GROMACS .gro file of C-alpha atoms in nm:
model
  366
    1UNK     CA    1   0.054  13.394 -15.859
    2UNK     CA    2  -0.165  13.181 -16.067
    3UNK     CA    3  -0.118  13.132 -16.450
    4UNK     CA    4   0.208  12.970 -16.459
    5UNK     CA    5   0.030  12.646 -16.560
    6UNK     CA    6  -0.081  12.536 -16.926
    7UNK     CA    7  -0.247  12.235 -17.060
    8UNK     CA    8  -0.511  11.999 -16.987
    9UNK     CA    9  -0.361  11.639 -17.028
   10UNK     CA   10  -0.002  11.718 -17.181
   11UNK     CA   11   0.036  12.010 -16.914
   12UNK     CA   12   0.344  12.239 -16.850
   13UNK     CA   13   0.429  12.457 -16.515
   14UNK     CA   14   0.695  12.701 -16.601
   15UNK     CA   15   0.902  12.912 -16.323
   16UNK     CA   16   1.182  13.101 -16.245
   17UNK     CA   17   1.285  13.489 -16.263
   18UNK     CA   18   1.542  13.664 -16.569
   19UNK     CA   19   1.798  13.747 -16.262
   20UNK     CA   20   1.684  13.451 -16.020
   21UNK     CA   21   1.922  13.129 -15.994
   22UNK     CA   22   1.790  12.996 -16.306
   23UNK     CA   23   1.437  12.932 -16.519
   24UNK     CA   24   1.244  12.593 -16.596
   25UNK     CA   25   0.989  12.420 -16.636
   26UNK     CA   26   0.791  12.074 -16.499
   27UNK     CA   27   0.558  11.829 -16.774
   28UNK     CA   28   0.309  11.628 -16.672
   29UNK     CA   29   0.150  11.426 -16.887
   30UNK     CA   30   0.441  11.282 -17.101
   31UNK     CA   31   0.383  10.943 -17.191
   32UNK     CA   32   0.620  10.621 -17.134
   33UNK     CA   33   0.901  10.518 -17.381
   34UNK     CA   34   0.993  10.813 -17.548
   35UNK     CA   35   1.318  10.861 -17.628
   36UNK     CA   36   1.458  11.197 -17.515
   37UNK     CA   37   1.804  11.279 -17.416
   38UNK     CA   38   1.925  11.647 -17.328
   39UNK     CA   39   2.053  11.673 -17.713
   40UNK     CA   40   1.678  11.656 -17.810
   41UNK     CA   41   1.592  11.982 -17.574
   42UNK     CA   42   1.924  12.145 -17.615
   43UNK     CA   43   1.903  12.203 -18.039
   44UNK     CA   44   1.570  12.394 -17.916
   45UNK     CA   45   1.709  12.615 -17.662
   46UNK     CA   46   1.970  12.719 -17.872
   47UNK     CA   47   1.755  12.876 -18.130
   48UNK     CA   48   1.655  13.128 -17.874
   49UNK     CA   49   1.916  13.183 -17.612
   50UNK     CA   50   2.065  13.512 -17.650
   51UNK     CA   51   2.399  13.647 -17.693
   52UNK     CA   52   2.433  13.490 -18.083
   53UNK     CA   53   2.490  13.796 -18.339
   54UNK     CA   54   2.452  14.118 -18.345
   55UNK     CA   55   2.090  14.128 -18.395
   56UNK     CA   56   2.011  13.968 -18.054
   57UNK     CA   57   2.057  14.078 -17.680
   58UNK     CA   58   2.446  14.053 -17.616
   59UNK     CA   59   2.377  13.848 -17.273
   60UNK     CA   60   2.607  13.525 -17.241
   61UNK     CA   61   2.391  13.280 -17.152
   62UNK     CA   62   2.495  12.868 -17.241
   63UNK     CA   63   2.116  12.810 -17.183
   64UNK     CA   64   2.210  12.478 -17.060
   65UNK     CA   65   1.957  12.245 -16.972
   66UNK     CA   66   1.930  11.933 -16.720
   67UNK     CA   67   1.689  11.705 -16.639
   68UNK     CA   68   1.627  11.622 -16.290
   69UNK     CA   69   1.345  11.382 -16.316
   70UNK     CA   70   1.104  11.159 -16.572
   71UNK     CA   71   1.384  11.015 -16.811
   72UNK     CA   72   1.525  10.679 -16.705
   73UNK     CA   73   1.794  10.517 -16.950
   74UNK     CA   74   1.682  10.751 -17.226
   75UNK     CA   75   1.325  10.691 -17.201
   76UNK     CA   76   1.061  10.885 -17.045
   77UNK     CA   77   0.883  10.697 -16.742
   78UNK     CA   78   0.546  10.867 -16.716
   79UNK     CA   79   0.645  11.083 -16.442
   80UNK     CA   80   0.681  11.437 -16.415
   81UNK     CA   81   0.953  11.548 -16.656
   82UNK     CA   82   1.141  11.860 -16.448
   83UNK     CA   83   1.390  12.065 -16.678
   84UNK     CA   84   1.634  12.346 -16.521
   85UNK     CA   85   1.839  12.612 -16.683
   86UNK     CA   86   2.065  12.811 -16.434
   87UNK     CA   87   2.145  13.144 -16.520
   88UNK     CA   88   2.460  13.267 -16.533
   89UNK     CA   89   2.506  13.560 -16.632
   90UNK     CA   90   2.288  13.789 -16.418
   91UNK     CA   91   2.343  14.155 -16.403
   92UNK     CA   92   2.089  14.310 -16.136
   93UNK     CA   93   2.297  14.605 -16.135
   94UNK     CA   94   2.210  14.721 -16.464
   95UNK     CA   95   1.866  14.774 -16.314
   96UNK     CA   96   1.963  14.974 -16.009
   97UNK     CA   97   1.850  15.283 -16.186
   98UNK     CA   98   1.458  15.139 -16.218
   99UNK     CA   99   1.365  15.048 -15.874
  100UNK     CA  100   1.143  15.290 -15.827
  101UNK     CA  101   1.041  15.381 -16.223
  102UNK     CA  102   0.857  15.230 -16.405
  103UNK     CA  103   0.948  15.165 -16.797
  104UNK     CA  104   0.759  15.174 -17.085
  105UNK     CA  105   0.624  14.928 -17.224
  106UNK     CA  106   0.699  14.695 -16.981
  107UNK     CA  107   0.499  14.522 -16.675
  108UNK     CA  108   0.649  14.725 -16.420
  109UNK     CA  109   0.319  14.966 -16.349
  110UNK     CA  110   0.108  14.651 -16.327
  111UNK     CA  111   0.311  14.414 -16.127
  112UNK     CA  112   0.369  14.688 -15.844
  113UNK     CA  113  -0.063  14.850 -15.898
  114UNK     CA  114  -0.140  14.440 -15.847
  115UNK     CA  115   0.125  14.254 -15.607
  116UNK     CA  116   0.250  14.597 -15.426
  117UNK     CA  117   0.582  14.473 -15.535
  118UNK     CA  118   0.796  14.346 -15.799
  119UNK     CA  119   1.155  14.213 -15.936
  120UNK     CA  120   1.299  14.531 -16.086
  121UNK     CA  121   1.553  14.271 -16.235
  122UNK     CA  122   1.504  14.235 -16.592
  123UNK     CA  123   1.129  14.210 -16.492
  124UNK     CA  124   1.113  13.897 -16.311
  125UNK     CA  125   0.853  13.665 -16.445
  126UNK     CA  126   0.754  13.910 -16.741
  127UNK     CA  127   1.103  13.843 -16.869
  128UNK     CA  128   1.150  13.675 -17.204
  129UNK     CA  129   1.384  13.446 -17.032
  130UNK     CA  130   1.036  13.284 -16.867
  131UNK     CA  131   0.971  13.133 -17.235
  132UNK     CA  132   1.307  12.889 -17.168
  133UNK     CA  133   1.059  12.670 -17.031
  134UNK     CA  134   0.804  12.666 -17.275
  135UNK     CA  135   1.070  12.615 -17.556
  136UNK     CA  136   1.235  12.292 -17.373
  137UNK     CA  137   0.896  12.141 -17.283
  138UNK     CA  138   0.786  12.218 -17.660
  139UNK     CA  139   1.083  12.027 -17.750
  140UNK     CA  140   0.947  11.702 -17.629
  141UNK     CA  141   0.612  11.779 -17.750
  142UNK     CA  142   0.778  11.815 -18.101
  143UNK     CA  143   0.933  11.435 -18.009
  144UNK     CA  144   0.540  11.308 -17.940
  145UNK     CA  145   0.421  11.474 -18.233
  146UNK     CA  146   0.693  11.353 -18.500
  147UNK     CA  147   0.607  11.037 -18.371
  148UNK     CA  148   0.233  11.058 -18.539
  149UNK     CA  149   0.429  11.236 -18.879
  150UNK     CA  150   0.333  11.582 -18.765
  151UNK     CA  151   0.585  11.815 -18.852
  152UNK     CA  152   0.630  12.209 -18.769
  153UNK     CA  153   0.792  12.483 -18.951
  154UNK     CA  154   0.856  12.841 -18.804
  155UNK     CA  155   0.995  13.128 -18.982
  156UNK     CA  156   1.002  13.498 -18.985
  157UNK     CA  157   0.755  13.670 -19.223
  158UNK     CA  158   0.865  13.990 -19.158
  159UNK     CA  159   1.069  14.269 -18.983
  160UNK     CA  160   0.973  14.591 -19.014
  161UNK     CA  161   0.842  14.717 -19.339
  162UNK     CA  162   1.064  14.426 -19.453
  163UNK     CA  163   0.816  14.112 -19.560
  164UNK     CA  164   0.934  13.774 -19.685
  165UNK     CA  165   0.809  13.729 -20.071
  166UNK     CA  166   0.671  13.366 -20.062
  167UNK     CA  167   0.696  13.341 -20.426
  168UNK     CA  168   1.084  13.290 -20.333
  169UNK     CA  169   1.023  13.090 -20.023
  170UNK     CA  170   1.303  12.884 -19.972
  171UNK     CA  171   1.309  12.661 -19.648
  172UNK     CA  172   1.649  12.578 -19.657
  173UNK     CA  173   1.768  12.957 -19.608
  174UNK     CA  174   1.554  12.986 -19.250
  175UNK     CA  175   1.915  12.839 -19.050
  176UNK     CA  176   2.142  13.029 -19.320
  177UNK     CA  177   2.045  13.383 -19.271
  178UNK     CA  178   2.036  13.557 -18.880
  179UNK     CA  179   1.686  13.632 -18.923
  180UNK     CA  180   1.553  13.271 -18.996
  181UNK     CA  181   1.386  13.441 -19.297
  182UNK     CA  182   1.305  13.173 -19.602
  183UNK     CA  183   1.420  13.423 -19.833
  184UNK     CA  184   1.806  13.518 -19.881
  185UNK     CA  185   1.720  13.876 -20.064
  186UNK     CA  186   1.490  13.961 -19.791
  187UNK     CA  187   1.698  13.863 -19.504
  188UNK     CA  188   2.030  14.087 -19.656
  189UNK     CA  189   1.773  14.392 -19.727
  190UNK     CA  190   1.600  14.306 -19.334
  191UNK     CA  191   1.987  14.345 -19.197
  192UNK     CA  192   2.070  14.679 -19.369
  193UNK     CA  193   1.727  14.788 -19.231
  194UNK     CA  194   1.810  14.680 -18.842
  195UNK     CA  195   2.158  14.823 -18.903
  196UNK     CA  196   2.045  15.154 -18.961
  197UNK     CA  197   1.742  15.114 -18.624
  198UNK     CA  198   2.039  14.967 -18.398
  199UNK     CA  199   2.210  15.316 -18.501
  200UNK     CA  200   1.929  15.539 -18.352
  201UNK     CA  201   1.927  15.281 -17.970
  202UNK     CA  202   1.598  15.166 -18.116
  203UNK     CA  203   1.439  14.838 -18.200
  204UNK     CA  204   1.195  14.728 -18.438
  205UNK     CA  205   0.906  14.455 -18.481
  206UNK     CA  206   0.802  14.208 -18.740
  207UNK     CA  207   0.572  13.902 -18.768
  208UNK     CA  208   0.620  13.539 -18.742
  209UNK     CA  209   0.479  13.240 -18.881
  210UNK     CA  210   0.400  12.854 -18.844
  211UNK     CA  211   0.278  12.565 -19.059
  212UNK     CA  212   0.220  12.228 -18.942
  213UNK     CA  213   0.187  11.987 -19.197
  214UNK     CA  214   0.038  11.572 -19.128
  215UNK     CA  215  -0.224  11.688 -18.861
  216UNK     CA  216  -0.477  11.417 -18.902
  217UNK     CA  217  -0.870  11.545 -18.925
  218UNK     CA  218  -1.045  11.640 -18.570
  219UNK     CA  219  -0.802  11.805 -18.299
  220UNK     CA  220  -1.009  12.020 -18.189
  221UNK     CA  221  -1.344  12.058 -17.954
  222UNK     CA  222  -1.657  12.301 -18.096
  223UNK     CA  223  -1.774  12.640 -17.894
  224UNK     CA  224  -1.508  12.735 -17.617
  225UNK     CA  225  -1.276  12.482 -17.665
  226UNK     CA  226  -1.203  12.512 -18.015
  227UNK     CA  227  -0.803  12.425 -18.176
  228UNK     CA  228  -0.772  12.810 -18.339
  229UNK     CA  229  -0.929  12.944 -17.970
  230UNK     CA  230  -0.680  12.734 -17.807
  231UNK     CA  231  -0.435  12.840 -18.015
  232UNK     CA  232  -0.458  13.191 -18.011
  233UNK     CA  233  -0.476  13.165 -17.654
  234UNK     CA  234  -0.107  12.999 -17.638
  235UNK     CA  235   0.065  13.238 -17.895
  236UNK     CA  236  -0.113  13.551 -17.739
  237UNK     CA  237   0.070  13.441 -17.400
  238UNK     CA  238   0.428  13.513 -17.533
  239UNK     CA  239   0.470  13.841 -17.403
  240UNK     CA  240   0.609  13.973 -17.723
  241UNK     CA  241   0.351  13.897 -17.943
  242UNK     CA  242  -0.026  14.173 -18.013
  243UNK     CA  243  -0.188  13.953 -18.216
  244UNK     CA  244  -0.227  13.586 -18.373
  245UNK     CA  245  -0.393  13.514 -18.703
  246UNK     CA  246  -0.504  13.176 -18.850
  247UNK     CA  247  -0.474  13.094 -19.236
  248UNK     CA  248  -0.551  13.421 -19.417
  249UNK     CA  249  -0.638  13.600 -19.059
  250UNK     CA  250  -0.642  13.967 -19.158
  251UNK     CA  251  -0.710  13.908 -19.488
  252UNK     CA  252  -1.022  13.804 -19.513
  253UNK     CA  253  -1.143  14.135 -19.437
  254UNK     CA  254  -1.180  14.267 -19.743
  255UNK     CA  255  -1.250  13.921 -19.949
  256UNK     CA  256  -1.601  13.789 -20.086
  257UNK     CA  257  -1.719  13.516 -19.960
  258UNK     CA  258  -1.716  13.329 -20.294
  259UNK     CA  259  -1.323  13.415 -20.273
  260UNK     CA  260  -1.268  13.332 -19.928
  261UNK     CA  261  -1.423  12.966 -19.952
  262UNK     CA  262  -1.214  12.665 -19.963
  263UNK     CA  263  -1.370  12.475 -20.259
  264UNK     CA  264  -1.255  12.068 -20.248
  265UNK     CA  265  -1.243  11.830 -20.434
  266UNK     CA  266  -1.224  11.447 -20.413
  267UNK     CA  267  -0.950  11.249 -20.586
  268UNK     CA  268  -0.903  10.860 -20.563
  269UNK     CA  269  -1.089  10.862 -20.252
  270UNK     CA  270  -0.888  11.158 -20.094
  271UNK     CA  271  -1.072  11.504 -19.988
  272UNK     CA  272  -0.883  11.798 -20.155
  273UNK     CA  273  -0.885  12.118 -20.062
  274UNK     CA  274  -0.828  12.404 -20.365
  275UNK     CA  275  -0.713  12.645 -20.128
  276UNK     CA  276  -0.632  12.711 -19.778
  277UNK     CA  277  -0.795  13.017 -19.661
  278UNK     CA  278  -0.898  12.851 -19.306
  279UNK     CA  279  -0.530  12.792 -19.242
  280UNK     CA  280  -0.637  12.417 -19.109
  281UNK     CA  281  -0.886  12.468 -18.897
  282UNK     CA  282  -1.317  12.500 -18.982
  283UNK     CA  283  -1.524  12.507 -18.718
  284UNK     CA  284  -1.288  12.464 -18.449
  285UNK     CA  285  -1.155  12.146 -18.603
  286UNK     CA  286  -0.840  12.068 -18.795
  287UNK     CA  287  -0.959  11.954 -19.129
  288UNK     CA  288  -0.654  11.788 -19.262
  289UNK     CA  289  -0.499  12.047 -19.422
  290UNK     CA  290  -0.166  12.217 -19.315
  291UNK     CA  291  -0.235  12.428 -19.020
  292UNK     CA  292  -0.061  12.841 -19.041
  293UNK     CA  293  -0.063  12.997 -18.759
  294UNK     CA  294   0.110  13.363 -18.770
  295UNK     CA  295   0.188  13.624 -18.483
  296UNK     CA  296   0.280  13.997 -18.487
  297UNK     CA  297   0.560  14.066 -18.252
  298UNK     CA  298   0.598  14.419 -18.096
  299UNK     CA  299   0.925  14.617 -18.079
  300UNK     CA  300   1.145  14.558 -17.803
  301UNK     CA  301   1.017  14.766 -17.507
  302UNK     CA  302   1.408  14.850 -17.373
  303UNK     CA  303   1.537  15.096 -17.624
  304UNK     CA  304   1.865  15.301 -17.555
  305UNK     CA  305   1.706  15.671 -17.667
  306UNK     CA  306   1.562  15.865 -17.329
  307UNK     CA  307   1.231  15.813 -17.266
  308UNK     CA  308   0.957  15.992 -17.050
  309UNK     CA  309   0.825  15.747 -16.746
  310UNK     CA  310   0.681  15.789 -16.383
  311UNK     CA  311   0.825  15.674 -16.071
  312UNK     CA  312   0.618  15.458 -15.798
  313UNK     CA  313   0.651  15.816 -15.581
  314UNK     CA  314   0.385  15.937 -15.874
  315UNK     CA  315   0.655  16.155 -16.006
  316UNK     CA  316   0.756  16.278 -16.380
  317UNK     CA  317   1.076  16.124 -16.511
  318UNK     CA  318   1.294  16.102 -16.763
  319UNK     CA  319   1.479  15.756 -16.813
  320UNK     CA  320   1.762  15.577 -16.976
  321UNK     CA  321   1.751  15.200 -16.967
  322UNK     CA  322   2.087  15.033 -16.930
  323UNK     CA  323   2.137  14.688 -16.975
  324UNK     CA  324   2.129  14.430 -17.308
  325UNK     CA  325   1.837  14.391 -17.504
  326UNK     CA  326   1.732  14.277 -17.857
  327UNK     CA  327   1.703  14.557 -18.157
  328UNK     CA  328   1.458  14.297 -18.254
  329UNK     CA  329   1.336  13.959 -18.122
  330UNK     CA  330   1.126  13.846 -18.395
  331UNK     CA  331   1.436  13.555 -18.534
  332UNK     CA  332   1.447  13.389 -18.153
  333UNK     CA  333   0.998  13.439 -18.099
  334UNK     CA  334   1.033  13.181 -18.376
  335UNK     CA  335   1.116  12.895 -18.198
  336UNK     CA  336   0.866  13.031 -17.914
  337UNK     CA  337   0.599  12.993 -18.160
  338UNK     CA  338   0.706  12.672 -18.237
  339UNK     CA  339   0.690  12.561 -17.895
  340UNK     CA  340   0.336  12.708 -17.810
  341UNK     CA  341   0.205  12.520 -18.125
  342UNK     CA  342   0.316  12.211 -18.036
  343UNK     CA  343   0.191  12.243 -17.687
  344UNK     CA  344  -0.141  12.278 -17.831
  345UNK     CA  345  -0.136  12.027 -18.071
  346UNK     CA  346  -0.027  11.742 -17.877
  347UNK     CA  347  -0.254  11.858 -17.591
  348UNK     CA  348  -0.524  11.823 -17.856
  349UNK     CA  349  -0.426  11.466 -17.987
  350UNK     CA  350  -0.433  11.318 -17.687
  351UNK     CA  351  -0.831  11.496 -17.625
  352UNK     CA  352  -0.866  11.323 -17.936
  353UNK     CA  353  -0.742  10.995 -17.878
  354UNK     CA  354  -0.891  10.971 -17.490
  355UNK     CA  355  -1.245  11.045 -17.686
  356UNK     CA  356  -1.206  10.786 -17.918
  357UNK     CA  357  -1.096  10.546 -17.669
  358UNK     CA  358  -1.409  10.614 -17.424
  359UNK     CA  359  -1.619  10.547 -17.691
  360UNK     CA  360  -1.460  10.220 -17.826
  361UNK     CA  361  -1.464  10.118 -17.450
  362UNK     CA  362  -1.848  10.182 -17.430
  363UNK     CA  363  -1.924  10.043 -17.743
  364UNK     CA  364  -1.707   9.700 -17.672
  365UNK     CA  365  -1.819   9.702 -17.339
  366UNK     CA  366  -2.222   9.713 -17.394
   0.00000   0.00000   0.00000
């Protein structure tokens, strides 16, 4: 099964199964010297793992990470950085009742139509618990990227019919509130809302969002390879998520173009920018400015309310998923997002800085 591999230069290989011996991931492309310690990877994973409040999927897992290989002393060596989680508490049983039907919403139809098989387990390798590895190797690239004063910020927008007013954004409320929302009014009136959808066995969606602030002028490549392609690519990849907007995204639908144009300005020296409709990136390129990146994340597919589905025998049926499963995973796609941002980014520096160091080589060299 290809596509477990992302990156060019800073590139990740994720694997592992939800009800397998455990999840993880292998980077290659880390450089040498940089400090990590499992503390660094840990504060990560435990913005996702499950089993936290009421608003998440009641499985128990510590999500606790090792490192087998690349770190030396505290310091990365250059080598191939190889992260496990074990899991711990599996339930296969809770499945039992799906081996041979096929849920909605979920991959089961086109894991069995394309492999003739598939791990009725949670899903397998469609399982959320896949992104554990993509959240610990975004860790570190979080580490490389605070160490050129790029910072990310991840929050929830929205849930439901629910949205965050960013007149009242408040940054300091995302870890208060058990929606990460930046806005304590929205984030009580969000929990009434899920109260009442956890009441029906339902779930419920919402959208997330990112800024990265410091990204220098450049990351990026023009036509296929461009930093907003790239990006959408990464975010679309969580299995969660429908769609990805950058800056405005949507928005600029309906706008002039007069309107929609970032008009700048110079002052002492400095290239302003009046607005931010690009979200960062023109042309491909980051342009200085802070980069938004924002996702729309679909209900949770497992819902407890009966549900009409087909077997692999090509049968009608009607089906009850058992098991535990988010009412809404928009607060713990966050740090997700996160992750896949970063993994672009710092992919994208070091592009940069391997073109600029070609050329100073053939310019010093000739």
């Amino acid at each position: 099964m290809p596509g477990s591999i992302f990156g060019t230069l800073f590139r990740i290989s994720t694997w592992g199964e939800s009800h397998g011996q455990g999840v993880g991931v292998v980077i290659d492309g880390c450089p040498a010297g940089l400090p990590l310690e499992v503390r660094d990877i840990q504060l990560e994973l435990n913005k996702r793992k499950p089993g936290q409040n009421k608003y998440a999927s009641p499985r128990k897992e510590n999500d606790k990470v090792e490192i087998l290989s690349g770190v030396f002393e505290g310091l990365t060596t250059g080598t191939p950085i190889s992260l496990i989680v074990k899991n711990t508490d599996q339930r296969p049983k809770d499945y039992s009742n799906i081996v041979d039907v096929y849920r909605p919403g979920h991959a089961d139809y086109t894991f069995d139509e394309k492999y003739g098989l598939r791990d009725y387990r949670g899903g397998g390798r469609s399982s959320a618990r896949e992104t554990i590895g993509r959240v610990a190797a975004g860790a570190i690239a979080k580490k490389i990227l605070k160490e050129f004063g790029i910072t990310l910020l991840g929050y929830t927008r929205s849930v439901g019919p629910v949205i965050v007013d960013m007149a009242n954004f408040d940054a300091s409320q995302i870890h208060e509130n058990l929606f990460r929302m930046p806005d304590e009014a929205k984030a009580i009136e969000a929990g009434h809302y899920v109260d009442d959808i956890i009441k029906e066995g339902n779930s419920i969606g919402g959208t997330i969002e990112c800024v990265v602030t410091g990204v220098p002028t450049g990351l990026g490549e023009t036509v296929f390879d461009k930093l907003d392609a790239n990006l959408a690519k990464a975010v679309m990849s969580i299995g969660a998520i429908k769609a990805v907007e950058i800056g405005a995204g949507v928005g600029v639908a309906d706008k002039k173009g007069f309107d929609n144009n970032d008009f700048s300005r110079y002052e002492d020296g400095k290239l302003i920018k009046e607005t931010n409709h690009a979200g960062g990136i023109v042309g491909g390129m980051s342009d200085g400015s802070p980069i938004i990146v924002r996702a729309t994340v679909k209900p949770t597919a497992s819902i407890h309310i009966e549900q009409p589905s087909v077997t692999r025998q090509k049968e009608n049926k009607e089906i009850m998923i058992e098991g535990r499963h988010d009412p809404v995973i928009v607060p713990r796609a966050v740090t997700i997002l996160e992750a896949m941002t970063a993994l672009v980014l710092v992919d994208a520096l070091m592009m940069n800085m391997t073109a600029k160091m070609d050329y100073l080589r053939k310019i010093y060299t000739t």
